[in-house]
Short mmCIF file of C-alpha atoms and ligand atoms in Angstrom, two decimals:
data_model
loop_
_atom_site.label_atom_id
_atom_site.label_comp_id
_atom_site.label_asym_id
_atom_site.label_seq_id
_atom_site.Cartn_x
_atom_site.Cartn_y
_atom_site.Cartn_z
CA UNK D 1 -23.66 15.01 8.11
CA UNK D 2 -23.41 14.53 11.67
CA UNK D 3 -26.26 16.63 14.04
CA UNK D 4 -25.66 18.68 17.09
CA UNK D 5 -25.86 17.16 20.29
CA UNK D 6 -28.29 20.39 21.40
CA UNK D 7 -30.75 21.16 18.58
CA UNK D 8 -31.33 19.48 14.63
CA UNK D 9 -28.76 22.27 12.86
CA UNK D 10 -25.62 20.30 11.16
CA UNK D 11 -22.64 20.26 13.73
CA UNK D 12 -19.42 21.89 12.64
CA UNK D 13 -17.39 20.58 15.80
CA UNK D 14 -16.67 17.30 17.55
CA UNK D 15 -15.56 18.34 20.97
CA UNK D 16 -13.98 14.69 22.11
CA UNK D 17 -12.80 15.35 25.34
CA UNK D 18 -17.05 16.15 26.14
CA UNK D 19 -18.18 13.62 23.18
CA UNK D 20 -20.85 16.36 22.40
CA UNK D 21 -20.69 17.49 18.85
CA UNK D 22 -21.74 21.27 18.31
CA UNK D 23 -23.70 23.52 15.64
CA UNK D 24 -21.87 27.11 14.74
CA UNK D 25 -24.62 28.32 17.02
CA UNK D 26 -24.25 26.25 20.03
CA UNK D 27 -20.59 26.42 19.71
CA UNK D 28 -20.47 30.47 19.69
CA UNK D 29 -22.99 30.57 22.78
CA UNK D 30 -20.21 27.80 24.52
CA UNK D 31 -17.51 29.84 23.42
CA UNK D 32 -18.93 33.41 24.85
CA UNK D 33 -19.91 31.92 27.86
CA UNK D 34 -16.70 30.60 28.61
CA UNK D 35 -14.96 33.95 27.65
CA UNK D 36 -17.48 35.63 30.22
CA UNK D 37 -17.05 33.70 33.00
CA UNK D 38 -13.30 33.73 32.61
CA UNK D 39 -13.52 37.15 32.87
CA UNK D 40 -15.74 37.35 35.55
CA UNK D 41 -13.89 34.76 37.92
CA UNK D 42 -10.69 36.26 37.62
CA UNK D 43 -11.83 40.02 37.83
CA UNK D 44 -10.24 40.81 34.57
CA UNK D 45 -12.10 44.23 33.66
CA UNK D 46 -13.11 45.03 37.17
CA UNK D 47 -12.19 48.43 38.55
CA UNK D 48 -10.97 48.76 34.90
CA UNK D 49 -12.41 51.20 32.46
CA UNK D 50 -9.73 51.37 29.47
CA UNK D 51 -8.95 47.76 28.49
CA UNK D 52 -6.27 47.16 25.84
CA UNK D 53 -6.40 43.73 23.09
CA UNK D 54 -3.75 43.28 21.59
CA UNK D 55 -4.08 42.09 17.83
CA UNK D 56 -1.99 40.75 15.77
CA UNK D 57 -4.75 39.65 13.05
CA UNK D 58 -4.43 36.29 13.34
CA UNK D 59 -7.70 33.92 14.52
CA UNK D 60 -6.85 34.14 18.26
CA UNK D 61 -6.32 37.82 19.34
CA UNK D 62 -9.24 38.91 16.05
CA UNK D 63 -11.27 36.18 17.94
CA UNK D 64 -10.93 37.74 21.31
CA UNK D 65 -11.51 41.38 20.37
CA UNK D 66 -14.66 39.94 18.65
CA UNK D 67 -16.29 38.48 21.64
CA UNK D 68 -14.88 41.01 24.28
CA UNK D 69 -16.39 43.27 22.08
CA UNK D 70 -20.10 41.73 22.44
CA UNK D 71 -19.83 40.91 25.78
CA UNK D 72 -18.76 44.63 26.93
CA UNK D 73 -20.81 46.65 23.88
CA UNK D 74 -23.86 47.49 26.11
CA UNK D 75 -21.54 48.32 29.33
CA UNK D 76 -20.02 52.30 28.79
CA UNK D 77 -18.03 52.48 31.86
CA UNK D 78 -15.26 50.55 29.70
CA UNK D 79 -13.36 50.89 26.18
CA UNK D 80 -11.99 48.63 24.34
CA UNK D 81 -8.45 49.72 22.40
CA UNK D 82 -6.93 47.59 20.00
CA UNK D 83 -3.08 47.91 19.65
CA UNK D 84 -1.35 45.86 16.98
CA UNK D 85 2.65 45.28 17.31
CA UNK D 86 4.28 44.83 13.72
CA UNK D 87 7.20 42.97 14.26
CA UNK D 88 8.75 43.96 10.90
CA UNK D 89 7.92 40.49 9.16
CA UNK D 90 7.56 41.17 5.75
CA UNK D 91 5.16 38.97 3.54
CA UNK D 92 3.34 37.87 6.88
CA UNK D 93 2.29 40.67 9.51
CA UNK D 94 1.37 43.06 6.93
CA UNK D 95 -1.32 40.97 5.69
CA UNK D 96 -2.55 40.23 9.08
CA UNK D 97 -2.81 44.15 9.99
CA UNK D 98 -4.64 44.37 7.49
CA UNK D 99 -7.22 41.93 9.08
CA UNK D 100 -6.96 43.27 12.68
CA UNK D 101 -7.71 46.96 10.47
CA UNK D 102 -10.88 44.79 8.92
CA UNK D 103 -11.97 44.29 12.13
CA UNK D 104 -11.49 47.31 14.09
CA UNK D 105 -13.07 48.96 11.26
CA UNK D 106 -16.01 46.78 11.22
CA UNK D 107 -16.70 47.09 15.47
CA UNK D 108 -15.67 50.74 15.85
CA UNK D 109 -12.76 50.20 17.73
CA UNK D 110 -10.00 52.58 17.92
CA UNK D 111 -6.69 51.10 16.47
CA UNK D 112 -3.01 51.92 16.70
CA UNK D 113 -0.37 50.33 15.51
CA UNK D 114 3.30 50.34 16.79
CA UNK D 115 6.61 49.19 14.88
CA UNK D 116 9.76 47.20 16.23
CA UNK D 117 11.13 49.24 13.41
CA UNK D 118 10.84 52.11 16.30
CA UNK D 119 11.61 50.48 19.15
CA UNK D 120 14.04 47.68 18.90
CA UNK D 121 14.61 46.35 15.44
CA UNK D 122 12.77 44.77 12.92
CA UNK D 123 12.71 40.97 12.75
CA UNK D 124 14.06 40.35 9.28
CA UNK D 125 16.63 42.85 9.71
CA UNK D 126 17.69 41.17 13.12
CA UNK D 127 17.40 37.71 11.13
CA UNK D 128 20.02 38.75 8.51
CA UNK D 129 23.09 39.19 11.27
CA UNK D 130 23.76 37.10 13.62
CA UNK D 131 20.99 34.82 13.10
CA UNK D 132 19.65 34.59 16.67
CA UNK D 133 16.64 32.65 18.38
CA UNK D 134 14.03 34.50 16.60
CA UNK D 135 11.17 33.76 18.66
CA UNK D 136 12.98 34.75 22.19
CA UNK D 137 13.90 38.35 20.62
CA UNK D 138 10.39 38.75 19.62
CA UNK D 139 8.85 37.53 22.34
CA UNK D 140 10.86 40.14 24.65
CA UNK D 141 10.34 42.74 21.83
CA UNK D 142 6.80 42.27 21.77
CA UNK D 143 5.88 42.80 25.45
CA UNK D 144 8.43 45.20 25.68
CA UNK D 145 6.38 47.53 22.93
CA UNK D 146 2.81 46.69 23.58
CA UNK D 147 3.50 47.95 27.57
CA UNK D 148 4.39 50.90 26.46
CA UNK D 149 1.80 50.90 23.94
CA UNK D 150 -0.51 50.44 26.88
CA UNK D 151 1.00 53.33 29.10
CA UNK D 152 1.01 55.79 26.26
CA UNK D 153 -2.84 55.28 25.85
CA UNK D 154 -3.32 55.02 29.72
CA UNK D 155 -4.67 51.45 29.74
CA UNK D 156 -5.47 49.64 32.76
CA UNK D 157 -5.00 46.23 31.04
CA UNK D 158 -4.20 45.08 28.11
CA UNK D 159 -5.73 41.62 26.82
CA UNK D 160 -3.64 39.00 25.12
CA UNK D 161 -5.25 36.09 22.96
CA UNK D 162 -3.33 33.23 24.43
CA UNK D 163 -6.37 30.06 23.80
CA UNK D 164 -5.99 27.14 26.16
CA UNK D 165 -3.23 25.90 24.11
CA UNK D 166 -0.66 28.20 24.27
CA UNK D 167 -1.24 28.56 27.74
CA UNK D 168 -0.46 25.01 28.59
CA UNK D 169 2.18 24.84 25.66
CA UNK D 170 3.93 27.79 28.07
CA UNK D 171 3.33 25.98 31.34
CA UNK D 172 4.94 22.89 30.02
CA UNK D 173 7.67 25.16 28.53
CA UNK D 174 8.38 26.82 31.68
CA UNK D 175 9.02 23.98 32.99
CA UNK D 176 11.25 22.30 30.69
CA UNK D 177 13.65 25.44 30.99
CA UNK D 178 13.39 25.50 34.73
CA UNK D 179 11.64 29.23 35.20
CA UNK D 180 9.49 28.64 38.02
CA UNK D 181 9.82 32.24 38.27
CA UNK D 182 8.23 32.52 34.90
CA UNK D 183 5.17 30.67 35.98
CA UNK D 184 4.25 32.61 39.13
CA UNK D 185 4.29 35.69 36.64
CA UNK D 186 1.82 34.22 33.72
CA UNK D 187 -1.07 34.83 35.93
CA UNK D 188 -4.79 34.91 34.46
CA UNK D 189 -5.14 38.35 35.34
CA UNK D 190 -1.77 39.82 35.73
CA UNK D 191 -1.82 40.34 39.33
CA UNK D 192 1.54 40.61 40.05
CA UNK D 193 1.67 44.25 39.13
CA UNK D 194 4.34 45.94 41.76
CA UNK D 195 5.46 48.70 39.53
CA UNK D 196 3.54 51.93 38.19
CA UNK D 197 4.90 51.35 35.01
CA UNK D 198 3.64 47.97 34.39
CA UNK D 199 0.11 47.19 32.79
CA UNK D 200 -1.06 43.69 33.70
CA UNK D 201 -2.10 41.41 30.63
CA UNK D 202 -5.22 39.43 30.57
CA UNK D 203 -6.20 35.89 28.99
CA UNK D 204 -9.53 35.85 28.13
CA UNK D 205 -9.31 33.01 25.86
CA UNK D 206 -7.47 31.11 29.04
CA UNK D 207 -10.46 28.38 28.27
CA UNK D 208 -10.74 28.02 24.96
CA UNK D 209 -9.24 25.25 22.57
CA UNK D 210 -7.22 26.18 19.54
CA UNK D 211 -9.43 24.55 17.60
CA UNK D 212 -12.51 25.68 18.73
CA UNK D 213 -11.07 29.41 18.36
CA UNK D 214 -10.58 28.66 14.97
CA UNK D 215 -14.37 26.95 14.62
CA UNK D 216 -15.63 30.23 16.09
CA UNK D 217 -13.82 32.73 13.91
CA UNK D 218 -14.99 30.83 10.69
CA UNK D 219 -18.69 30.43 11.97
CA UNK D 220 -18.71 34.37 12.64
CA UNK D 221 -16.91 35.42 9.74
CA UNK D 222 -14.42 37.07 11.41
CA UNK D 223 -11.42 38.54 9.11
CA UNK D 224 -8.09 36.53 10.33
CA UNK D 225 -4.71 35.73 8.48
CA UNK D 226 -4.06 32.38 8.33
CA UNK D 227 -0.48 32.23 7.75
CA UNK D 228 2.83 31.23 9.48
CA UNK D 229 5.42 33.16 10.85
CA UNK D 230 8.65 32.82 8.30
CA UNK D 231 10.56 32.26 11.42
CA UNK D 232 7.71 30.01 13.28
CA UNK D 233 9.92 26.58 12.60
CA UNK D 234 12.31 27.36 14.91
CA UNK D 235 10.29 27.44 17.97
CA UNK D 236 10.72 25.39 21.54
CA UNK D 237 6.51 25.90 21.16
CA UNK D 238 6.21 23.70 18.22
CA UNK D 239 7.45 20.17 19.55
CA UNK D 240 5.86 21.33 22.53
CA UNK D 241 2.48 21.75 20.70
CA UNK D 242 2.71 18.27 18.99
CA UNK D 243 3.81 16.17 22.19
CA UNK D 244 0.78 17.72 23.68
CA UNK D 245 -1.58 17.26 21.15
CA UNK D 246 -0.68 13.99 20.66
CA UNK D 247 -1.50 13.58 24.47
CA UNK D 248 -4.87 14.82 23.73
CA UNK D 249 -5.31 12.75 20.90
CA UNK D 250 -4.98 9.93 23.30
CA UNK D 251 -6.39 11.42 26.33
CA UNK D 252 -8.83 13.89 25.51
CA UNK D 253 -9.05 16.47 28.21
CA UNK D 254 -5.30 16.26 28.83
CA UNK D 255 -5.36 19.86 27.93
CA UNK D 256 -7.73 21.18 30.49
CA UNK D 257 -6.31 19.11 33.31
CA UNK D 258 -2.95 20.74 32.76
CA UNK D 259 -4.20 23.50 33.42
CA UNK D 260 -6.04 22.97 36.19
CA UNK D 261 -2.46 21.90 37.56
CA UNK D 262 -1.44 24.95 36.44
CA UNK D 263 -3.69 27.27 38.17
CA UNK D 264 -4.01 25.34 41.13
CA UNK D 265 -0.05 25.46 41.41
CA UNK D 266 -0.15 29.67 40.94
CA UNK D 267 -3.23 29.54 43.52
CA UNK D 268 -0.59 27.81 45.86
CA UNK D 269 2.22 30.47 45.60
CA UNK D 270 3.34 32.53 48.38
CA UNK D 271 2.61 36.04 47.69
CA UNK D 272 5.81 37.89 46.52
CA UNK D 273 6.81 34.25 44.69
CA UNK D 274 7.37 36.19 41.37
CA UNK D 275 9.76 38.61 40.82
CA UNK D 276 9.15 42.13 41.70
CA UNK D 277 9.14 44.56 39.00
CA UNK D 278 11.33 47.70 38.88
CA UNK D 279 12.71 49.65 35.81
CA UNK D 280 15.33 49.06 33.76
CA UNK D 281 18.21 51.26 34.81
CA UNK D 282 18.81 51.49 30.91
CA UNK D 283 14.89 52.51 29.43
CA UNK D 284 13.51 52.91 32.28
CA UNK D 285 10.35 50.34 31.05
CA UNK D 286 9.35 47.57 34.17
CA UNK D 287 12.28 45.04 34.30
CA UNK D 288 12.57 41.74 36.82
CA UNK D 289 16.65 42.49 37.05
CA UNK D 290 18.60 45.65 36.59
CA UNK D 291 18.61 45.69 33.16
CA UNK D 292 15.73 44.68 31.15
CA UNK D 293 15.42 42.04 28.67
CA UNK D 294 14.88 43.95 25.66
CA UNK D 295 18.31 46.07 26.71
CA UNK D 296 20.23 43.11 27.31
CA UNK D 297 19.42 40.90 23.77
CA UNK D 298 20.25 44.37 22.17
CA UNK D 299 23.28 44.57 23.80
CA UNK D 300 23.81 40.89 23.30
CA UNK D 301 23.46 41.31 19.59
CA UNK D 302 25.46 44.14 19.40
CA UNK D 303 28.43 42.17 20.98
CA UNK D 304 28.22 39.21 18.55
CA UNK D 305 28.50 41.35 15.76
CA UNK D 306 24.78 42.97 14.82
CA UNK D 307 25.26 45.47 11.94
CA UNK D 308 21.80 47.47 12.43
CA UNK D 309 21.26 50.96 13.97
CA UNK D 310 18.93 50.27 17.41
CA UNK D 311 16.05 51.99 17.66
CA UNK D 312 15.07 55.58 16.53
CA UNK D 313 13.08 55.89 19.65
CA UNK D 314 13.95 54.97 23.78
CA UNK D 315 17.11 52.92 22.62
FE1 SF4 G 401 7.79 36.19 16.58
FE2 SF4 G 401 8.52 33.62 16.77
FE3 SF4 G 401 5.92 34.27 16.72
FE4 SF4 G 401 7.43 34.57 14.54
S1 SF4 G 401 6.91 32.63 15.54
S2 SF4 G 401 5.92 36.06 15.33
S3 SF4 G 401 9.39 35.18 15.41
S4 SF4 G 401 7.40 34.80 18.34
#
């Protein structure tokens, strides 16, 4: 059994890109620390007192509600609400709200949970006729719901647990479907905010390996679902995530320096270089064009043919 590179305790994680190998201990003071200072450099709950995570139940977002949690349980100027988006994914989200329930139980966090099935459409449903990208209408969906989520309980930002590597898996992304645009929007902080009715998302996680996520949530105990999304093989992200990880395989620390490119790039943009945000002329939620994206793949489905009712509520 190998030892940790800080102290005689078994190691549970080779880190290669350092070439330090870590104890659960060691690894969950790295992990905080990073989370902290994250949140720290990019002011992510200053002049905030209400601060949304959104959790799905899965390792990431129960992971990030978990430390956030610690790090701002002795601080009372600021709340933590959890709001968890079910999708309508049968067989697959239901177990992991019941995990994100676990562990806003177990913290004391308040918890609310808010349906596609009310707002747009739920994903199997949408699945059955006419067979769309699944991961583009949920995507849209998704933000769609949990910004309103976030205005309805007057949050001033709402945290999303996107690790290291699905923030460089949507850098690389961005730029393979030429939306430059896209990139001066997925800011660390949100700071792009030009509309009232937009709540700007956080990434506390913005530093944190997949993997060593995962290493923390196990070492804490944390209650995650460990599935896959039915629809999850059909997504740009996943030849995405192995052409990078093969990269790191090969050149460990590939993953940090892209985004270091990344954030040096969005450092480098002229202020006003994303989109401002207005509402949609049709919901009236923050949209980039007239019409937002949630109204338009509705109306997109519609025309090719969808046989669902949309939405009981803001259709
Ligand atoms: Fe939604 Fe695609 Fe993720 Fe499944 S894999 S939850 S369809 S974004």
């Amino acid at each position: 059994m190998a030892i940790c590179s800080f102290c005689n305790r078994n190691a549970i994680l080779y880190q290669p890109y350092s070439c330090k190998l870590f104890c659960g201990k060691h690894l969950s003071d790295l992990t905080e620390k990073r989370v902290g200072s994250t949140m720290r450099k990019y002011g992510m709950v200053r002049n905030r007192s209400r601060i949304g995570v959104a959790v799905s139940g899965g390792k990431d977002s129960t992971t990030m509600l978990y430390i956030m949690h610690r790090l701002l349980r002795k601080d009372r100027s600021r709340t933590l609400i959890a709001i968890t988006v079910d999708e309508g994914l049968r067989g697959y989200r239901d177990k992991s709200i019941r995990c994100a329930r676990a562990l806003c139980s177990k913290l004391g966090v308040e918890h609310h949970i808010y349906r596609f099935s009310e707002y747009a459409v739920k994903m199997d449903t949408l699945m059955r006729h006419p067979k769309p990208d699944p991961c583009t209408y949920c995507g849209v969906f998704r933000r769609w719901v949990l910004n309103l989520a976030a205005r309805e309980h007057g949050l001033d930002a709402i945290a999303i647990g996107h690790n290291l590597d699905d923030v460089v898996q949507t850098f690389q992304m961005n730029i393979m479907r030429n939306e430059p645009l896209r990139i001066a929007r997925y800011t660390p902080n949100g700071g792009i905010a030009t509309c009232d009715e937009f709540v700007p998302r956080i990434r506390p996680l913005l530093t944190v390996p997949e993997r060593e996520v995962m290493a923390y949530a196990l070492h804490n105990g944390i209650p995650f679902h460990n599935g896959e999304c039915p629809y999850a093989g059909l997504a740009l992200r996943n030849p995405v995530r192995e052409f990078i990880n093969s990269m790191e395989a090969k050149y460990p620390g590939t993953k940090f320096r892209m985004l270091n490119t990344y954030l040096s790039l969005i450092d480098r943009l002229p202020a006003g270089a994303a989109q401002p945000i207005r509402k949609c002329k049709l919901c009236s939620e923050p949209s980039s064009s007239e019409t937002c994206k949630r109204c338009e793949l509705l109306s997109y489905a519609k025309c090719k043919g969808a046989k669902w009712s949309v939405a009981k509520k803001n259709a």
